[in-house]
Short mmCIF file of C-alpha atoms in Angstrom, two decimals:
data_model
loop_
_atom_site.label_atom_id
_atom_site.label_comp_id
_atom_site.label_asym_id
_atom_site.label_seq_id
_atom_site.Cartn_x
_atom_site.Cartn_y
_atom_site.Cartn_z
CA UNK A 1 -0.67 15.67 27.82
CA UNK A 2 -0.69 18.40 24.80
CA UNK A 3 -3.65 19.87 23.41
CA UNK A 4 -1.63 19.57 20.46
CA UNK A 5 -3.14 16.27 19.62
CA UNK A 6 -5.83 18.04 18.18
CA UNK A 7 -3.62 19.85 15.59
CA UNK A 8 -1.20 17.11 14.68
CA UNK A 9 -0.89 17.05 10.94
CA UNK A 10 -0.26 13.67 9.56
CA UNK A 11 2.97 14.34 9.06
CA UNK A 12 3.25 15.87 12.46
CA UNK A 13 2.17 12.29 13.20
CA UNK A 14 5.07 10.45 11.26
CA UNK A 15 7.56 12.91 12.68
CA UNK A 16 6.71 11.80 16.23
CA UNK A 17 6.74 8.51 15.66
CA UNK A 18 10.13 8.29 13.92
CA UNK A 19 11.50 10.01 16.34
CA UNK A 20 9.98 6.94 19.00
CA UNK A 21 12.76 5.06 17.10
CA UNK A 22 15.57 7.86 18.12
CA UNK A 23 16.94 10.45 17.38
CA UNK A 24 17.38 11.81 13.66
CA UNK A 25 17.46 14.88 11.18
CA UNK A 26 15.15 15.64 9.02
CA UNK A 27 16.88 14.27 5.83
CA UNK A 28 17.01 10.66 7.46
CA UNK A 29 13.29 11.30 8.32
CA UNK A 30 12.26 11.74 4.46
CA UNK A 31 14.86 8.76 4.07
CA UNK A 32 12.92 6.44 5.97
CA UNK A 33 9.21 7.88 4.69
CA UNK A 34 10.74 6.95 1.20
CA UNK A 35 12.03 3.43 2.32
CA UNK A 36 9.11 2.17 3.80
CA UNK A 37 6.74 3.47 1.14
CA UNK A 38 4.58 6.11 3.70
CA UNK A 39 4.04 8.40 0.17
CA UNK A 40 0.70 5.81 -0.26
CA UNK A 41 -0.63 7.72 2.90
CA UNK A 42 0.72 11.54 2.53
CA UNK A 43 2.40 13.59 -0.02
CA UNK A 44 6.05 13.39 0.90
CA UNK A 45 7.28 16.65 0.08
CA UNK A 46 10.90 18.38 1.46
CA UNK A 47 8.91 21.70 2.37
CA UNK A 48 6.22 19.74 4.25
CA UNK A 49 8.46 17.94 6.86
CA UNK A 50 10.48 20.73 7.38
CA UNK A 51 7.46 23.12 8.39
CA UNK A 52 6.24 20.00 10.33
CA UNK A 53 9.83 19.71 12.23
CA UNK A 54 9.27 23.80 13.17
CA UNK A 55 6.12 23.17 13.95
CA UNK A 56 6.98 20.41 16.52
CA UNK A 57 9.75 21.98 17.80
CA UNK A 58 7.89 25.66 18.57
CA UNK A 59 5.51 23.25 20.31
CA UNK A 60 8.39 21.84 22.38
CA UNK A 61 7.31 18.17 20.97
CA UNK A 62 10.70 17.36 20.19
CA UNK A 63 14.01 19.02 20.51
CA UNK A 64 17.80 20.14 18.51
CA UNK A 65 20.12 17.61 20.17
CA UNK A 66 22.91 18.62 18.20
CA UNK A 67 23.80 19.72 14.75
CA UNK A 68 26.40 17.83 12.13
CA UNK A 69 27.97 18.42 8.99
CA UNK A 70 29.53 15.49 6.48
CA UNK A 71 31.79 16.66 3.97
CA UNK A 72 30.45 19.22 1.84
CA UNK A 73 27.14 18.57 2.64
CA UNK A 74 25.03 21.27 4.37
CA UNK A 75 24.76 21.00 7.97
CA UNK A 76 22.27 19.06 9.43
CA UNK A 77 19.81 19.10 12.86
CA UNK A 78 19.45 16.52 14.60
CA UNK A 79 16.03 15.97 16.45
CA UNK A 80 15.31 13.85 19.62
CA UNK A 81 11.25 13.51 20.82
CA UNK A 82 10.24 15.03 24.08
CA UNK A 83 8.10 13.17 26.60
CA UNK A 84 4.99 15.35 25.64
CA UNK A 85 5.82 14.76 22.20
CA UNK A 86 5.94 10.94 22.83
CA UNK A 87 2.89 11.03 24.81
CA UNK A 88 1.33 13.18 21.68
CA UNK A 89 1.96 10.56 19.16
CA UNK A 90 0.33 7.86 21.20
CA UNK A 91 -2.76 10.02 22.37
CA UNK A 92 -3.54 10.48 18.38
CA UNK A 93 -3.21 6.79 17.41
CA UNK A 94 -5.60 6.02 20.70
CA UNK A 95 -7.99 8.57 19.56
CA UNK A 96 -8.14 7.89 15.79
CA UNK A 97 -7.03 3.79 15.24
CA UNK A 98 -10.84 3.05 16.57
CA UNK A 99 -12.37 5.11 14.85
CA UNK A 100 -14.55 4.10 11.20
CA UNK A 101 -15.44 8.59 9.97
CA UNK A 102 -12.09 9.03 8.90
CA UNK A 103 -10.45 6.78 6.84
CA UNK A 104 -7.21 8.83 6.19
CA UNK A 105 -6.44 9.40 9.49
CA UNK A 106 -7.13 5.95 10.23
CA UNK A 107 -4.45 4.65 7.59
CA UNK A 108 -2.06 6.60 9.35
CA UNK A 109 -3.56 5.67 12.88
CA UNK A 110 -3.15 1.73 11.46
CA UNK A 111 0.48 2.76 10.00
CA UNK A 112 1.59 3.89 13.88
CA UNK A 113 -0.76 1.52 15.57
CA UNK A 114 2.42 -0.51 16.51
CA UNK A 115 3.88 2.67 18.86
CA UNK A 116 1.01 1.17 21.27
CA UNK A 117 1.50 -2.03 23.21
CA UNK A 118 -0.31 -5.08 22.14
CA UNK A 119 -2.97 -5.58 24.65
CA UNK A 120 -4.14 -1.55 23.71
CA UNK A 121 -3.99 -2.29 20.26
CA UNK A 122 -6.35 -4.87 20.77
CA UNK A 123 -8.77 -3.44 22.36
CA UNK A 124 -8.83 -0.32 20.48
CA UNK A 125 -9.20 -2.57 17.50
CA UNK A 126 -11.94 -4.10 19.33
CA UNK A 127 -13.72 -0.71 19.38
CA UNK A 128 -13.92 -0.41 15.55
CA UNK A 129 -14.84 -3.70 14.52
CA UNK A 130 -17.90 -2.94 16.96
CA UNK A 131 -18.52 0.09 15.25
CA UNK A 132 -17.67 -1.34 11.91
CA UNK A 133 -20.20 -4.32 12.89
CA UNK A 134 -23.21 -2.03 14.04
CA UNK A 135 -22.57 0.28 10.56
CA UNK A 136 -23.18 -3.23 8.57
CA UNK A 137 -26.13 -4.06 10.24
CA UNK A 138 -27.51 -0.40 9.32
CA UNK A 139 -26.82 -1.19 5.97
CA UNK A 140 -27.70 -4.04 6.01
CA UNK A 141 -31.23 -3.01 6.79
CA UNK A 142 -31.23 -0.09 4.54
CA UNK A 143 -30.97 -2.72 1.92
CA UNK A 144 -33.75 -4.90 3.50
CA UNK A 145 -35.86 -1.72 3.56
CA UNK A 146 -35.36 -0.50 -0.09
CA UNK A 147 -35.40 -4.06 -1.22
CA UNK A 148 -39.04 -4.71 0.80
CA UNK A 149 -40.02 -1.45 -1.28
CA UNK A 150 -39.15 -3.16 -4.59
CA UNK A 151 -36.39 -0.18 -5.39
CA UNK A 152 -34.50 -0.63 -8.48
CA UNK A 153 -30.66 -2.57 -8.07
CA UNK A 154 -29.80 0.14 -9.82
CA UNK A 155 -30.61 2.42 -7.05
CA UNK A 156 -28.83 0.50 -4.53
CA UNK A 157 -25.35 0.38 -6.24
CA UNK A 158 -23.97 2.27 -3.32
CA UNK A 159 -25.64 0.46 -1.19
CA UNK A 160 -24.45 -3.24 -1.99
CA UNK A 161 -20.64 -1.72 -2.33
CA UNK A 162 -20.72 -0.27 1.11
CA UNK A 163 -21.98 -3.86 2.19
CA UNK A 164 -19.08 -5.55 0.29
CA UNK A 165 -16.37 -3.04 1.79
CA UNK A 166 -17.63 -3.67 5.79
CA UNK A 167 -17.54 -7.61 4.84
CA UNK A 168 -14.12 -7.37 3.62
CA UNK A 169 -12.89 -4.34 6.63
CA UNK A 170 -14.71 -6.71 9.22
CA UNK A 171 -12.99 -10.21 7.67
CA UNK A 172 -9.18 -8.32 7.85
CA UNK A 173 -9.74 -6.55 11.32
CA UNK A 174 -10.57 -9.92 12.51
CA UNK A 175 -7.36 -11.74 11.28
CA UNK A 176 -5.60 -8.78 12.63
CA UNK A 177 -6.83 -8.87 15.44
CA UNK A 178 -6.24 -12.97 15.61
CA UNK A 179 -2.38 -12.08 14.44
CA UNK A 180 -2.27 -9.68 17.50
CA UNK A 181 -3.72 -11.92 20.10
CA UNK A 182 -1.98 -14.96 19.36
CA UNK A 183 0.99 -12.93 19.02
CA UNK A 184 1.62 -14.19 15.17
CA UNK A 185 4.57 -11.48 14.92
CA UNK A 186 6.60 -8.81 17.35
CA UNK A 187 5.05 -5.77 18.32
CA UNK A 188 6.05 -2.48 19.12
CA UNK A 189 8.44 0.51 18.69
CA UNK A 190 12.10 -1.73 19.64
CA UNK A 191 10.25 -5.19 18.64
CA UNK A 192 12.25 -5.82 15.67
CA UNK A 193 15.46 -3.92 16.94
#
């Protein structure tokens, strides 16, 4: 597998996984970012998945299958994923869908999740609840502790949000995770093809 997985941009990220779904230029790329409303997790900008396209390509993540023209429009490449580049895609999501320090990259990580097969999914969603469990119970006792030391509520404003945000991550990873193992809806690159 690539080293690249390390420098995958996020929208090196939706690049690869689009092109899971087949081959495609970069104009039906931005199509698709538009369509299913990916702008709420990165800037969708012309200039950015173009540079992201070079950069995948120079990388040898995915490759020119053939270039097409319609009418007067400009011609356009057509892009097909590589089996490093497919491998890429699914190496980030592994590394970053359990993980609770970065929340972007976990949006996008939860966003591609489905480019892993159920069972993985599962137990990589597993993995953060666990960590997302063991962070409440720290704050849980920070709370215990300031609270024991008669601290102001007013100091502990942070604290008692971060409390309400793990209840709420912890309640949704677990119906998530109950839609996943009881197999609630398809799964998977080609489930809904």
């Amino acid at each position: 597998m690539s080293d690249y997985v390390d420098r995958l941009s996020p929208m090196g990220v939706m690049v690869l996984a689009l092109l899971r779904e087949g081959p495609m230029h970069p104009y039906e790329m931005m199509r698709l970012l538009r369509e299913r409303r990916e702008d709420r997790l990165l800037t969708l900008a012309n200039g950015t998945l173009y540079h992201a396209v070079a950069k995948l390509a120079a990388a040898e993540l995915i490759v020119e299958t053939g270039v097409d023209r319609d009418g007067n429009r400009p011609e356009r490449t057509t892009y097909a994923l590589t089996p490093e580049g497919d491998e890429t895609v699914a190496a980030w999501v592994r590394r970053e869908l359990p993980r609770i320090d970065r929340p972007a990259s976990f949006r996008i990580a939860l966003a591609e999740a489905h480019n892993l097969d159920r069972t993985e999914t599962v137990a990589l969603l597993r993995e953060r609840r666990a960590a997302l469990e063991a962070e409440a119970d720290d704050i849980a006792r920070m709370r215990c502790d300031a609270d024991a030391r008669g601290s102001e509520p007013q100091y502990l404003v942070e604290i008692v949000r971060q409390q309400a945000l793990l209840t709420a991550d912890l309640a949704w990873i677990d119906r998530l995770l109950d839609d996943l193992i009881t197999q609630a809806y398809p799964w998977g690159v080609h489930a809904s093809a």
